[in-house]
Coordinates of C-alpha atoms in Angstrom, one line a residue:
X1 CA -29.8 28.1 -7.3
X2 CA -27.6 25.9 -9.0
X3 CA -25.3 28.3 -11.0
X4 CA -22.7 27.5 -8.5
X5 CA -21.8 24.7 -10.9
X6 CA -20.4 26.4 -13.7
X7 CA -18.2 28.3 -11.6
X8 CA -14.4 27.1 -12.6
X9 CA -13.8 25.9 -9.2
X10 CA -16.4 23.4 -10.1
X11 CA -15.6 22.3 -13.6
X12 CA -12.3 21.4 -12.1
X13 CA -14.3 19.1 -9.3
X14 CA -16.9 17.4 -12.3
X15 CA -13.7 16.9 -14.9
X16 CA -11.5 15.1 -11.6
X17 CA -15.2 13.0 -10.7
X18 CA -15.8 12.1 -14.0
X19 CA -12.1 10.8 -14.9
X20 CA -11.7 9.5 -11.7
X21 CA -14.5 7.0 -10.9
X22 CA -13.9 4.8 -13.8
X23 CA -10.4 4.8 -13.5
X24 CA -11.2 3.4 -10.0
X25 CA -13.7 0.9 -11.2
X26 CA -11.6 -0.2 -14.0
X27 CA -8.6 -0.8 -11.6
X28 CA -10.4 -2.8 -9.4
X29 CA -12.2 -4.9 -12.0
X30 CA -8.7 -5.8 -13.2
X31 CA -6.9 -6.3 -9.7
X32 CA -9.9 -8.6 -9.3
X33 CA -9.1 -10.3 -12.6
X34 CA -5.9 -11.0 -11.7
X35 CA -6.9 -12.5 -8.3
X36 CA -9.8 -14.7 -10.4
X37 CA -6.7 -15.9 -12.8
X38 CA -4.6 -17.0 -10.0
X39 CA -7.2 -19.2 -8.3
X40 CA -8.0 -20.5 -11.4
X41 CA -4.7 -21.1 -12.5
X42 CA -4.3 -22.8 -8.9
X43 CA -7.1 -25.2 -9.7
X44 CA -5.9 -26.4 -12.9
X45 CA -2.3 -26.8 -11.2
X46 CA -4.0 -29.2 -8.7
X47 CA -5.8 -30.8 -11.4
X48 CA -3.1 -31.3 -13.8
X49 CA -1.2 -32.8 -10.8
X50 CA -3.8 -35.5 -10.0
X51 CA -3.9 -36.4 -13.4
X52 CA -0.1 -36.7 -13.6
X53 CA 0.0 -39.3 -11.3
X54 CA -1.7 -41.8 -12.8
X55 CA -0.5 -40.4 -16.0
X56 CA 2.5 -42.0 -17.7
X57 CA 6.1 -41.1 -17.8
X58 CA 6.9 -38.4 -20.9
X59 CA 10.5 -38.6 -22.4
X60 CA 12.4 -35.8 -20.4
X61 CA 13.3 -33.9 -23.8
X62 CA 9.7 -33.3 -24.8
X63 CA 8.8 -31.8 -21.4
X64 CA 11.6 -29.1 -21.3
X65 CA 11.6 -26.6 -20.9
X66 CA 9.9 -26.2 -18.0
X67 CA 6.7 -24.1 -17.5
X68 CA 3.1 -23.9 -16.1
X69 CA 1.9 -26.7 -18.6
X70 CA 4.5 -29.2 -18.0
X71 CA 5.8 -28.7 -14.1
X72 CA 4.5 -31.2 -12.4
X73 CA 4.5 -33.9 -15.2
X74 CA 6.0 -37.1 -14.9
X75 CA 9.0 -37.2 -17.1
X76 CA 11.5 -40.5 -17.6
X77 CA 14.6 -40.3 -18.3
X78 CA 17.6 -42.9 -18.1
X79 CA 22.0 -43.0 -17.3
X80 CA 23.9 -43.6 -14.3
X81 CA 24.0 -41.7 -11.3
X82 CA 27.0 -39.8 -10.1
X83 CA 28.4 -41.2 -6.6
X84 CA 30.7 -38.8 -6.4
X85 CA 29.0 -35.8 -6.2
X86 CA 25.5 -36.7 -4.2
X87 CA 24.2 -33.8 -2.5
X88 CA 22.1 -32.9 0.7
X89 CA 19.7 -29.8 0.1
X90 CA 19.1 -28.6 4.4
X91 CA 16.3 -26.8 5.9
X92 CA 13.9 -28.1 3.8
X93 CA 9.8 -29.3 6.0
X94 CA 7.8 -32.5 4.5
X95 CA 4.3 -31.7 5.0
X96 CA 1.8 -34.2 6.0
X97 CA -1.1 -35.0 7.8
X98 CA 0.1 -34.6 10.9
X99 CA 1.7 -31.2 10.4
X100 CA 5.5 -30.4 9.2
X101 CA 9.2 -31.8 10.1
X102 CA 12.3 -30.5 9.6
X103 CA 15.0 -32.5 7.4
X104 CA 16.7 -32.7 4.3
X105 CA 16.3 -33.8 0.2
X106 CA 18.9 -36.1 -1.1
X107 CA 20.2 -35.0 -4.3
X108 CA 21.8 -37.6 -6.8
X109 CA 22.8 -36.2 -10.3
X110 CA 22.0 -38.7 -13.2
X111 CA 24.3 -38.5 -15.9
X112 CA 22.2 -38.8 -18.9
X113 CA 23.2 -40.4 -22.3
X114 CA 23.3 -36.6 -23.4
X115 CA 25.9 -36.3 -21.3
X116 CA 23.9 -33.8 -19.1
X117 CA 23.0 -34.5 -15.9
X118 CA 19.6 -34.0 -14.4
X119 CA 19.2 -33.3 -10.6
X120 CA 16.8 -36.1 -8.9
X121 CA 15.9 -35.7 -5.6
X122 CA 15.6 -39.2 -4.3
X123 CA 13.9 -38.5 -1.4
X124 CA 13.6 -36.6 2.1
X125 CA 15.0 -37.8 5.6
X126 CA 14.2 -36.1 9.1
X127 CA 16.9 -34.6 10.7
X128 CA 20.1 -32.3 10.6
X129 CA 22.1 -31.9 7.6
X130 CA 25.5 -31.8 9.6
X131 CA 25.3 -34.4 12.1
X132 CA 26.8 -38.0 11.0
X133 CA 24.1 -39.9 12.9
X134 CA 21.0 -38.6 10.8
X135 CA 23.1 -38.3 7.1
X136 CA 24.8 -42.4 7.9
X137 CA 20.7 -43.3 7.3
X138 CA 21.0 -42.0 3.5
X139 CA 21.1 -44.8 1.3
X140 CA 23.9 -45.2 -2.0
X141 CA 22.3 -44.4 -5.3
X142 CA 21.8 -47.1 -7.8
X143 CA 24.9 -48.6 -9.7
X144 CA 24.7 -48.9 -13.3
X145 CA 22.6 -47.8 -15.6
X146 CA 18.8 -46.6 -14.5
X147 CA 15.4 -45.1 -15.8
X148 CA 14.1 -42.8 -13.8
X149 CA 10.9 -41.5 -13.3
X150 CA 9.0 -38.6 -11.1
X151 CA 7.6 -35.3 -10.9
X152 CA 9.1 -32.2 -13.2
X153 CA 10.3 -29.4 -11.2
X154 CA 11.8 -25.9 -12.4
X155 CA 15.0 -24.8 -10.6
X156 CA 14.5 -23.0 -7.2
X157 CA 15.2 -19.5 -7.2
X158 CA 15.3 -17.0 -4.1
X159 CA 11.4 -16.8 -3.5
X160 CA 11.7 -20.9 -2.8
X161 CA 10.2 -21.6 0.5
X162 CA 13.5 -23.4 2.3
X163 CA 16.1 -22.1 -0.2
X164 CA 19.4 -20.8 1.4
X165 CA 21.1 -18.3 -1.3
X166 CA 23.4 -17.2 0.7
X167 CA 26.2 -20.0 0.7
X168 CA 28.1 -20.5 4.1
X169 CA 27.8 -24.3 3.2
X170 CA 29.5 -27.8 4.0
X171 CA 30.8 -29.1 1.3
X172 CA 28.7 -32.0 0.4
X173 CA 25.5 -29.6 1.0
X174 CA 23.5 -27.6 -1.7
X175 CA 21.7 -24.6 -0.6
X176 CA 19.5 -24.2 -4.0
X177 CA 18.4 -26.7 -6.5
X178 CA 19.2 -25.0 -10.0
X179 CA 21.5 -25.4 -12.5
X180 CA 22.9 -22.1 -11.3
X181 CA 24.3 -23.2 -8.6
X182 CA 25.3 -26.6 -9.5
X183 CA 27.5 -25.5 -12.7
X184 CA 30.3 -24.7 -10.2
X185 CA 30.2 -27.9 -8.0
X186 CA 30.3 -30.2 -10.8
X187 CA 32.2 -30.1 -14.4
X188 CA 29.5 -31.4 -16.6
X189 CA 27.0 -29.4 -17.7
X190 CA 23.3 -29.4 -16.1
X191 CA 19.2 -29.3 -17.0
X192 CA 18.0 -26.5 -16.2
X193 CA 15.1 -28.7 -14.3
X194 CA 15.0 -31.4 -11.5
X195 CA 12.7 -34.1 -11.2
X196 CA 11.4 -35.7 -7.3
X197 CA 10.8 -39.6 -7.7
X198 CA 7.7 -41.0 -7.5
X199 CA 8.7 -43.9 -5.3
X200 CA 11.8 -43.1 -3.0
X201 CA 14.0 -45.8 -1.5
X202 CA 13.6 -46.9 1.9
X203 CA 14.1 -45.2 4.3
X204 CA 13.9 -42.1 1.7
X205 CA 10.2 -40.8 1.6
X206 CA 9.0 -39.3 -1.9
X207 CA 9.3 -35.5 -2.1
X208 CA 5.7 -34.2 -3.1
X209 CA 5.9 -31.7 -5.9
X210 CA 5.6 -28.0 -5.9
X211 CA 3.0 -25.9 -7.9
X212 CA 4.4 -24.3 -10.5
X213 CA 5.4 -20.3 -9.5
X214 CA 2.9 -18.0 -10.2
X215 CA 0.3 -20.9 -10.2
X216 CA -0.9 -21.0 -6.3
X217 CA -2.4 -18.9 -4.0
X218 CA 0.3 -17.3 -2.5
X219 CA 0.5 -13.7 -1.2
X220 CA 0.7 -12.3 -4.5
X221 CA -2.9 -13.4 -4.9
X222 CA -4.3 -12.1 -1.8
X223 CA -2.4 -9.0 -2.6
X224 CA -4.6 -8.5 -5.8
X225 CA -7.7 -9.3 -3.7
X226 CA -6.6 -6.6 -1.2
X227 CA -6.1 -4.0 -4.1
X228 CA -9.7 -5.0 -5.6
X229 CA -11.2 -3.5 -2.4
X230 CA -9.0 -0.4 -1.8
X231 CA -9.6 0.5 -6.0
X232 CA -13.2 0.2 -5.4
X233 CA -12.9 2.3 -2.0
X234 CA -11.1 4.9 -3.7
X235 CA -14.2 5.5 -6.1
X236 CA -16.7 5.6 -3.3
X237 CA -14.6 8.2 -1.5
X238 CA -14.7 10.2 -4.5
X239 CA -18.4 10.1 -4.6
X240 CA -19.1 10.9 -1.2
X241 CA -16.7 14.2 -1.5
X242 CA -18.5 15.1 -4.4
X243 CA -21.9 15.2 -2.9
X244 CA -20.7 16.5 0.0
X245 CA -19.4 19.6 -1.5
X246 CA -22.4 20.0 -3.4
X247 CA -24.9 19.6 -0.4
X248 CA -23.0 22.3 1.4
X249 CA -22.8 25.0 -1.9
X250 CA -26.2 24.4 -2.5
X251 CA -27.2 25.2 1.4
X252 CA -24.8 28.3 0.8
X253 CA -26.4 29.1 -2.3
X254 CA -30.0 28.6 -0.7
X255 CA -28.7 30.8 2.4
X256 CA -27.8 33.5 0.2
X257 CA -31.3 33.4 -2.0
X258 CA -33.1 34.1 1.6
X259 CA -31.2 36.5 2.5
X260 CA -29.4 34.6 5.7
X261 CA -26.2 35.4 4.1
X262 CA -24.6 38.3 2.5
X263 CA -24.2 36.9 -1.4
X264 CA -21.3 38.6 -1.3
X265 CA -20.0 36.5 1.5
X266 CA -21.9 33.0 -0.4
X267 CA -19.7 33.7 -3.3
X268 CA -17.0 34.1 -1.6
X269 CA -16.9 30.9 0.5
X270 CA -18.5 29.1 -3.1
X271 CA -15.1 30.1 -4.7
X272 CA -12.9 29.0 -2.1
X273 CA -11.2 31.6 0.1
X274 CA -11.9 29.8 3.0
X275 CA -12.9 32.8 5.3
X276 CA -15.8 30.7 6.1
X277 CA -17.7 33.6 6.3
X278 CA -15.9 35.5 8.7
X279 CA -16.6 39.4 9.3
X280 CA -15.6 42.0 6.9
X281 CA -14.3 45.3 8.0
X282 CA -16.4 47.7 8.3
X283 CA -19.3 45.7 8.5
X284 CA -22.1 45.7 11.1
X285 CA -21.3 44.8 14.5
X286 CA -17.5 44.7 14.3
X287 CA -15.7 47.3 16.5
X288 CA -14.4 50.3 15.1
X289 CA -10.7 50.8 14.7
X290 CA -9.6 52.3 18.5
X291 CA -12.6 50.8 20.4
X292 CA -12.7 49.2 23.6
X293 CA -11.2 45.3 23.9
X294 CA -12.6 42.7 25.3
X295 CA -12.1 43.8 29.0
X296 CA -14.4 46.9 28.2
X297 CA -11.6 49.2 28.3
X298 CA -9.5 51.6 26.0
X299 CA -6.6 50.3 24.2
X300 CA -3.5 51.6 26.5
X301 CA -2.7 53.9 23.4
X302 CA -5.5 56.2 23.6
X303 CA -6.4 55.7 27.0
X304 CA -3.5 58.2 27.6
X305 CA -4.9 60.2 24.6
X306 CA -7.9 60.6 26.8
X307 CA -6.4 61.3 29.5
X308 CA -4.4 64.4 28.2
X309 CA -7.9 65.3 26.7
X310 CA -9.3 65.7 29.7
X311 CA -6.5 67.5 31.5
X312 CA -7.2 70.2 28.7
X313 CA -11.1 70.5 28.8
X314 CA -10.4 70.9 32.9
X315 CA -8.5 73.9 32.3
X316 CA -10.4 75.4 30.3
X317 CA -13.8 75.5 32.2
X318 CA -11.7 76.6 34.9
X319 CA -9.9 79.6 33.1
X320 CA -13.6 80.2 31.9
X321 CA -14.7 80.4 35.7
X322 CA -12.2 82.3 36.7
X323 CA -12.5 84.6 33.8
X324 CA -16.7 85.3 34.6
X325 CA -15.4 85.4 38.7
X326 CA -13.1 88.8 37.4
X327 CA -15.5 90.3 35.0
X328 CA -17.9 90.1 37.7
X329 CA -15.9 91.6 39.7
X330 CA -14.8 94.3 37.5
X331 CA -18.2 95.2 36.8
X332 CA -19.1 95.6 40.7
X333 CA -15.8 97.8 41.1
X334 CA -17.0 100.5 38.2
X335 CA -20.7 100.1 39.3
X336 CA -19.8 101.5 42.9
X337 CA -17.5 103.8 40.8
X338 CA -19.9 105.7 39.0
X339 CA -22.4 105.7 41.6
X340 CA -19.5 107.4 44.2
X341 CA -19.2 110.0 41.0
X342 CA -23.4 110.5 41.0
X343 CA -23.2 111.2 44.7
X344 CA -20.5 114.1 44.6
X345 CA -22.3 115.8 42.0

């Protein structure tokens, strides 16, 4: 009952089943590998970020450059700042407990005994940017020569939450913190890095650092959770069509052994032509070619066909009448004849 299964039409259907549920499964597994890295890397982040603040200050040179292990450290590193080109980075929300605030970072750039500066974000004040009354609050960097210390950042790039790449800005306000967009504000040479210090001058208050990128549970993540479940959907819908085409040849091929239908018509529908069964020509209980339609009458065609039909077998029954009404006739007419020719004699 089964031979329907080494029909082409179904070695194509096993071969697709067969490579296409564990390509499914193995998608999946690894889309939910990837979401399993992320938190993980996420809880290490957080870890290595408690740890750094109780940690102690690492020499800025053995930190860079920047990546996973190291963002987030506390690095040291001492010069003078720059009072003539302190920054304001806009746009940018302090989260606390009590929800987030718009302000700004202040951005001073220390000029290192390098001779490159590093970015330090002093601190963050509430309010506008552009308006004189909230930027008079910002305090003047420290004179002289200073060691710094704080949190190691990489530069910002486009995906920065409060980043503004598009320029349009006041002079005196930075849009991005990287040394890509700092190389053409100042004529020294920068780190590719930026540090946010621990303790902030009043009224400054310290910038918290970010998680490294690629280290928190961002969209990304949930995106790789999302295409866990479709991967594993994908192999579920292929087998549910599977037995679902073979409960239905199997029924077909069970009709056919009884005798329910034609197994003409079962191998047919088994291979795919998609009559569904319908009825051949010729067979039982279709209409002839000609016959009536669905109104019970004659197609209009030979309807008239009849018609003339008719006309013709009318005149001939009557030229067969009128032909037995004159032999009659004629056969009365020589009767009396012959009898008038009996009588003379």
């Amino acid at each position: 009952m089964y031979r329907f299964l080494l029909t082409p039409r179904w070695w194509g259907i096993n071969v697709f089943a067969v490579l296409a549920i564990p390509l499914c499964l193995f998608m999946g597994s690894w889309q939910l590998s990837r979401f399993e890295d992320r938190v993980d890397t996420h809880q290490q982040q957080e870890d290595r970020s408690a740890r750094a603040k109780t940690a102690a200050a690492r020499p800025l040179a053995d930190l860079l450059p920047v990546d996973k292990d190291t963002s987030g450290r506390q690095a040291s590193a001492r010069g003078h700042y720059d009072t003539a080109h302190q920054l304001l980075v806009p746009g940018r929300t302090l989260k606390d407990r009590h929800g987030g605030q718009q302000g700004f970072y202040v951005l001073s750039l220390l000029r290192t005994d390098s001779g490159t500066a590093l970015p330090v974000v002093r601190g963050w004040l509430p309010g506008d940017a552009g308006t004189k009354a909230d930027t008079a609050r910002v305090p003047a960097p420290p004179k002289g020569e200073v060691t710094v210390t704080g949190a190691l950042q990489a530069s910002e790039n486009q995906g920065t939450d409060g980043v503004q790449a598009g320029g349009g800005l006041p002079q005196g306000q930075l849009g991005m913190i990287s040394a890509a967009s700092l190389v053409n504000i100042v004529p020294y040479d920068v780190y590719d890095a930026w540090i946010t210090l621990t303790d902030a001058q009043a009224p400054l208050r310290a910038v918290p650092p970010a998680a490294a990128e690629g280290s928190g549970l961002d969209l990304k993540a949930f995106q790789n959770l999302g295409y866990t479940g479709e991967w594993f959907v994908f192999a579920g819908f292929v087998v549910f069509m599977w037995f679902r085409l073979f409960r239905r040849d199997a029924e077909a091929a069970k009709d056919a052994a009884l005798g329910i239908v034609p197994e003409a018509e079962a191998e047919a529908d088994r291979d795919g032509d998609g009559d569904g069964g319908a009825a051949r020509v010729g067979e039982p209980g279709e209409p002839p070619a000609g016959g009536v339609d669905a109104a019970g009458d004659l197609p209009q065609g030979e309807g008239k066909a009849g018609e003339r039909g008719a006309d013709r077998g009318e005149a001939q029954v009557e030229g067969q009448v009128e032909g037995h009404v004159e032999a009659q006739g004629a056969g009365r007419a020589e009767g009396r004849g012959e009898a008038a020719r009996a009588g003379k004699a």
